[in-house]
CSV table of C-alpha atoms in Angstrom, one decimal:
chain,number,residue,atom,x,y,z
A,1,UNK,CA,-8.2,-24.6,22.3
A,2,UNK,CA,-10.7,-21.3,22.4
A,3,UNK,CA,-7.9,-19.2,23.8
A,4,UNK,CA,-4.7,-18.2,22.8
A,5,UNK,CA,-1.9,-15.6,24.6
A,6,UNK,CA,0.0,-13.4,21.8
A,7,UNK,CA,2.5,-10.7,21.4
A,8,UNK,CA,3.7,-8.6,18.6
A,9,UNK,CA,7.1,-6.6,18.9
A,10,UNK,CA,8.6,-4.7,15.6
A,11,UNK,CA,11.4,-2.4,15.6
A,12,UNK,CA,12.2,-0.8,12.4
A,13,UNK,CA,14.6,2.0,10.7
A,14,UNK,CA,14.9,3.3,7.2
A,15,UNK,CA,17.4,5.5,5.1
A,16,UNK,CA,16.6,7.5,2.2
A,17,UNK,CA,18.0,9.8,-0.3
A,18,UNK,CA,16.4,12.3,-2.6
A,19,UNK,CA,18.2,14.0,-5.5
A,20,UNK,CA,17.3,16.0,-8.7
A,21,UNK,CA,19.2,15.2,-11.7
A,22,UNK,CA,19.9,18.1,-14.2
A,23,UNK,CA,16.5,19.3,-13.5
A,24,UNK,CA,14.2,16.9,-15.7
A,25,UNK,CA,14.9,14.0,-13.2
A,26,UNK,CA,14.0,13.1,-9.5
A,27,UNK,CA,15.4,10.0,-7.9
A,28,UNK,CA,14.4,8.8,-4.8
A,29,UNK,CA,16.2,5.6,-3.1
A,30,UNK,CA,16.2,3.8,0.4
A,31,UNK,CA,15.4,0.8,2.3
A,32,UNK,CA,13.7,0.2,5.4
A,33,UNK,CA,14.5,-2.4,8.2
A,34,UNK,CA,12.2,-4.1,10.1
A,35,UNK,CA,13.0,-6.6,13.2
A,36,UNK,CA,9.7,-8.3,13.8
A,37,UNK,CA,8.8,-11.1,16.4
A,38,UNK,CA,5.4,-12.7,17.2
A,39,UNK,CA,4.6,-15.1,19.8
A,40,UNK,CA,1.2,-17.1,19.5
A,41,UNK,CA,0.7,-19.9,22.3
A,42,UNK,CA,-2.3,-21.9,22.4
A,43,UNK,CA,-3.5,-25.8,23.3
A,44,UNK,CA,-4.4,-28.8,21.2
A,45,UNK,CA,-7.3,-31.2,22.5
A,46,UNK,CA,-5.4,-32.9,24.8
A,47,UNK,CA,-4.0,-29.7,26.8
A,48,UNK,CA,-0.5,-29.6,25.0
A,49,UNK,CA,1.0,-26.3,24.1
A,50,UNK,CA,1.1,-25.4,20.8
A,51,UNK,CA,3.5,-22.6,20.2
A,52,UNK,CA,3.6,-20.5,16.9
A,53,UNK,CA,5.3,-17.4,15.6
A,54,UNK,CA,8.3,-15.9,13.9
A,55,UNK,CA,11.3,-13.4,14.6
A,56,UNK,CA,12.5,-12.4,11.3
A,57,UNK,CA,14.7,-9.6,10.3
A,58,UNK,CA,13.4,-7.9,6.6
A,59,UNK,CA,15.3,-5.2,4.2
A,60,UNK,CA,13.0,-3.5,2.2
A,61,UNK,CA,14.5,-1.3,-0.6
A,62,UNK,CA,12.8,1.1,-2.5
A,63,UNK,CA,13.3,3.0,-5.8
A,64,UNK,CA,11.6,6.2,-7.4
A,65,UNK,CA,12.0,7.9,-10.6
A,66,UNK,CA,10.4,10.9,-11.8
A,67,UNK,CA,11.0,12.4,-15.1
A,68,UNK,CA,9.3,16.0,-15.9
A,69,UNK,CA,8.4,15.5,-19.7
A,70,UNK,CA,7.0,19.1,-19.6
A,71,UNK,CA,5.9,21.5,-16.8
A,72,UNK,CA,2.3,19.9,-16.8
A,73,UNK,CA,3.5,16.3,-17.4
A,74,UNK,CA,5.3,13.7,-15.6
A,75,UNK,CA,6.3,10.2,-15.9
A,76,UNK,CA,7.1,8.0,-12.7
A,77,UNK,CA,8.2,4.7,-12.1
A,78,UNK,CA,8.9,2.9,-8.8
A,79,UNK,CA,9.8,-0.4,-7.2
A,80,UNK,CA,9.3,-1.4,-4.0
A,81,UNK,CA,9.9,-4.8,-1.4
A,82,UNK,CA,7.2,-5.2,1.2
A,83,UNK,CA,6.1,-7.9,3.6
A,84,UNK,CA,2.6,-9.3,4.5
A,85,UNK,CA,3.0,-11.0,8.0
A,86,UNK,CA,0.4,-13.5,9.5
A,87,UNK,CA,-1.9,-12.3,12.6
A,88,UNK,CA,-2.6,-13.8,15.6
A,89,UNK,CA,-5.7,-15.3,14.5
A,90,UNK,CA,-4.1,-17.0,11.7
A,91,UNK,CA,-1.3,-18.5,13.3
A,92,UNK,CA,-3.3,-19.3,16.5
A,93,UNK,CA,-4.3,-22.9,17.1
A,94,UNK,CA,-7.9,-22.0,18.7
A,95,UNK,CA,-11.2,-22.7,16.8
A,96,UNK,CA,-13.6,-19.5,16.5
A,97,UNK,CA,-16.9,-19.0,14.8
A,98,UNK,CA,-17.0,-16.3,11.9
A,99,UNK,CA,-20.5,-14.9,12.6
A,100,UNK,CA,-20.2,-12.8,9.3
A,101,UNK,CA,-19.4,-16.1,7.0
A,102,UNK,CA,-21.5,-18.6,9.2
A,103,UNK,CA,-18.8,-20.6,9.8
A,104,UNK,CA,-15.7,-22.1,11.8
A,105,UNK,CA,-12.2,-21.0,11.5
A,106,UNK,CA,-9.0,-22.2,12.9
A,107,UNK,CA,-5.2,-20.6,12.3
A,108,UNK,CA,-2.3,-22.5,11.3
A,109,UNK,CA,0.7,-22.0,13.2
A,110,UNK,CA,3.0,-23.3,10.2
A,111,UNK,CA,2.3,-20.2,8.0
A,112,UNK,CA,4.9,-18.1,6.5
A,113,UNK,CA,5.7,-14.4,6.2
A,114,UNK,CA,4.6,-13.6,2.0
A,115,UNK,CA,7.3,-11.2,0.5
A,116,UNK,CA,6.1,-8.8,-2.1
A,117,UNK,CA,8.1,-7.2,-4.9
A,118,UNK,CA,5.8,-4.3,-6.2
A,119,UNK,CA,6.3,-2.4,-9.6
A,120,UNK,CA,4.4,0.6,-10.6
A,121,UNK,CA,4.7,2.8,-13.9
A,122,UNK,CA,2.4,6.1,-14.0
A,123,UNK,CA,1.9,9.0,-16.3
A,124,UNK,CA,0.4,11.9,-14.9
A,125,UNK,CA,-0.8,15.2,-16.5
A,126,UNK,CA,-1.9,18.4,-14.4
A,127,UNK,CA,-4.6,20.7,-15.9
A,128,UNK,CA,-3.7,23.2,-12.9
A,129,UNK,CA,-2.4,22.6,-9.3
A,130,UNK,CA,-5.7,21.0,-8.2
A,131,UNK,CA,-6.8,19.2,-11.3
A,132,UNK,CA,-5.0,15.7,-12.5
A,133,UNK,CA,-5.3,13.0,-14.8
A,134,UNK,CA,-3.3,9.7,-14.2
A,135,UNK,CA,-3.0,6.6,-15.8
A,136,UNK,CA,-0.8,3.8,-14.4
A,137,UNK,CA,0.0,-0.1,-14.7
A,138,UNK,CA,1.2,-1.8,-11.9
A,139,UNK,CA,2.3,-5.6,-11.1
A,140,UNK,CA,3.0,-7.5,-7.7
A,141,UNK,CA,4.9,-10.5,-7.4
A,142,UNK,CA,3.8,-12.4,-4.1
A,143,UNK,CA,6.0,-14.9,-2.7
A,144,UNK,CA,3.9,-17.5,-0.2
A,145,UNK,CA,0.8,-15.7,-0.3
A,146,UNK,CA,-1.7,-16.5,2.6
A,147,UNK,CA,-5.1,-17.9,1.4
A,148,UNK,CA,-7.9,-19.1,3.4
A,149,UNK,CA,-8.7,-22.8,2.8
A,150,UNK,CA,-11.3,-25.4,3.6
A,151,UNK,CA,-10.5,-28.7,5.8
A,152,UNK,CA,-13.4,-31.4,4.9
A,153,UNK,CA,-15.3,-32.7,7.6
A,154,UNK,CA,-18.1,-34.9,8.0
A,155,UNK,CA,-20.6,-32.5,9.5
A,156,UNK,CA,-23.5,-30.5,8.0
A,157,UNK,CA,-21.4,-27.1,8.7
A,158,UNK,CA,-19.7,-27.8,5.4
A,159,UNK,CA,-15.9,-27.9,7.6
A,160,UNK,CA,-13.7,-25.3,9.2
A,161,UNK,CA,-11.8,-22.9,7.7
A,162,UNK,CA,-8.1,-22.4,7.9
A,163,UNK,CA,-5.3,-20.4,6.1
A,164,UNK,CA,-2.2,-22.0,4.1
A,165,UNK,CA,0.7,-20.6,1.9
A,166,UNK,CA,0.3,-20.8,-1.7
A,167,UNK,CA,3.8,-21.0,-3.6
A,168,UNK,CA,3.6,-17.7,-5.3
A,169,UNK,CA,1.0,-15.5,-6.7
A,170,UNK,CA,0.8,-12.4,-9.1
A,171,UNK,CA,-1.4,-9.3,-9.4
A,172,UNK,CA,-1.3,-6.9,-12.5
A,173,UNK,CA,-3.5,-4.0,-13.8
A,174,UNK,CA,-4.2,-1.0,-14.7
A,175,UNK,CA,-5.4,2.1,-13.1
A,176,UNK,CA,-7.1,5.5,-13.9
A,177,UNK,CA,-7.3,8.4,-11.6
A,178,UNK,CA,-8.9,11.8,-12.8
A,179,UNK,CA,-9.8,15.1,-10.3
A,180,UNK,CA,-11.7,18.2,-12.2
A,181,UNK,CA,-12.7,21.4,-10.1
A,182,UNK,CA,-15.2,23.6,-10.9
A,183,UNK,CA,-15.5,27.3,-9.3
A,184,UNK,CA,-18.9,28.3,-7.9
A,185,UNK,CA,-18.2,31.6,-6.4
A,186,UNK,CA,-14.8,33.7,-7.5
A,187,UNK,CA,-15.5,36.2,-4.8
A,188,UNK,CA,-15.3,34.1,-1.8
A,189,UNK,CA,-13.1,31.2,-3.7
A,190,UNK,CA,-15.8,28.2,-3.2
A,191,UNK,CA,-15.5,25.3,-5.7
A,192,UNK,CA,-16.7,21.9,-6.2
A,193,UNK,CA,-14.5,18.7,-7.4
A,194,UNK,CA,-15.1,15.6,-8.8
A,195,UNK,CA,-12.6,12.6,-8.5
A,196,UNK,CA,-12.7,9.3,-9.9
A,197,UNK,CA,-10.2,6.2,-9.7
A,198,UNK,CA,-10.7,3.2,-11.3
A,199,UNK,CA,-8.6,-0.5,-11.6
A,200,UNK,CA,-9.1,-3.7,-13.8
A,201,UNK,CA,-6.9,-6.1,-12.3
A,202,UNK,CA,-5.8,-9.8,-12.9
A,203,UNK,CA,-4.4,-11.9,-10.4
A,204,UNK,CA,-3.1,-15.7,-10.7
A,205,UNK,CA,-2.0,-18.0,-7.8
A,206,UNK,CA,0.4,-21.1,-8.1
A,207,UNK,CA,-0.2,-23.9,-5.6
A,208,UNK,CA,1.8,-27.0,-4.7
A,209,UNK,CA,1.8,-29.8,-6.8
A,210,UNK,CA,-0.7,-32.4,-4.6
A,211,UNK,CA,-0.3,-36.4,-5.5
A,212,UNK,CA,-0.3,-36.7,-9.2
A,213,UNK,CA,-1.9,-33.3,-10.2
A,214,UNK,CA,0.4,-30.8,-11.9
A,215,UNK,CA,0.4,-27.4,-10.5
A,216,UNK,CA,-2.8,-25.9,-10.1
A,217,UNK,CA,-3.5,-22.1,-11.1
A,218,UNK,CA,-6.1,-19.9,-10.6
A,219,UNK,CA,-7.3,-16.5,-9.5
A,220,UNK,CA,-5.8,-15.1,-6.4
A,221,UNK,CA,-8.3,-15.8,-3.5
A,222,UNK,CA,-10.5,-12.5,-2.6
A,223,UNK,CA,-8.8,-10.2,-5.3
A,224,UNK,CA,-11.5,-8.4,-6.8
A,225,UNK,CA,-11.3,-8.0,-10.6
A,226,UNK,CA,-11.9,-4.0,-10.5
A,227,UNK,CA,-12.4,-1.2,-8.1
A,228,UNK,CA,-14.0,2.2,-8.4
A,229,UNK,CA,-14.2,5.3,-6.1
A,230,UNK,CA,-16.1,8.3,-7.1
A,231,UNK,CA,-15.9,11.4,-4.8
């Protein structure tokens, strides 16, 4: 059970339209079609084949709108549909050891693809062609998010990790991005810039009801509470 054969094929096409409305608005809309087929073949302890994979066609629309409030200020809103597909290791019924986290991991052949609806709203101000200030809010609605779970065992190693789909998940937050440039030498057009990006993020996942317990809600596994970048 420590090996598997896998194959992934992806065919895609998209159609997009871009138009201005009255000089103050810009609309970009379209859709992407992806046909994805994945096969993962491994074995159980008796040597019997354990096939896994998917063959699915996804239509992922997107719509983006920009309002040019002033020559220096813009307001943007967007929606898009994306997917998160399980990879080979997450689906293969093959046991492997994770040397970074020091535990054993086995895949789940029954994993499902996660569909994600993304919503974004951003305010942008341009001090110049190379200097910007952006404040945005975002929301993601995830169907069947993939999470790592623990399979209890009697050994001293703390059990084996595997993967499973939760019922649903949500991610929302606020993001700030700023870029400023400072001239050093006008003769040779030399300058230095400073750019920073920060986000505060809140998440929630809903698990399936188990036994007599009611729906269990908690933070989405592995989701950071904040991010910060400085360049």
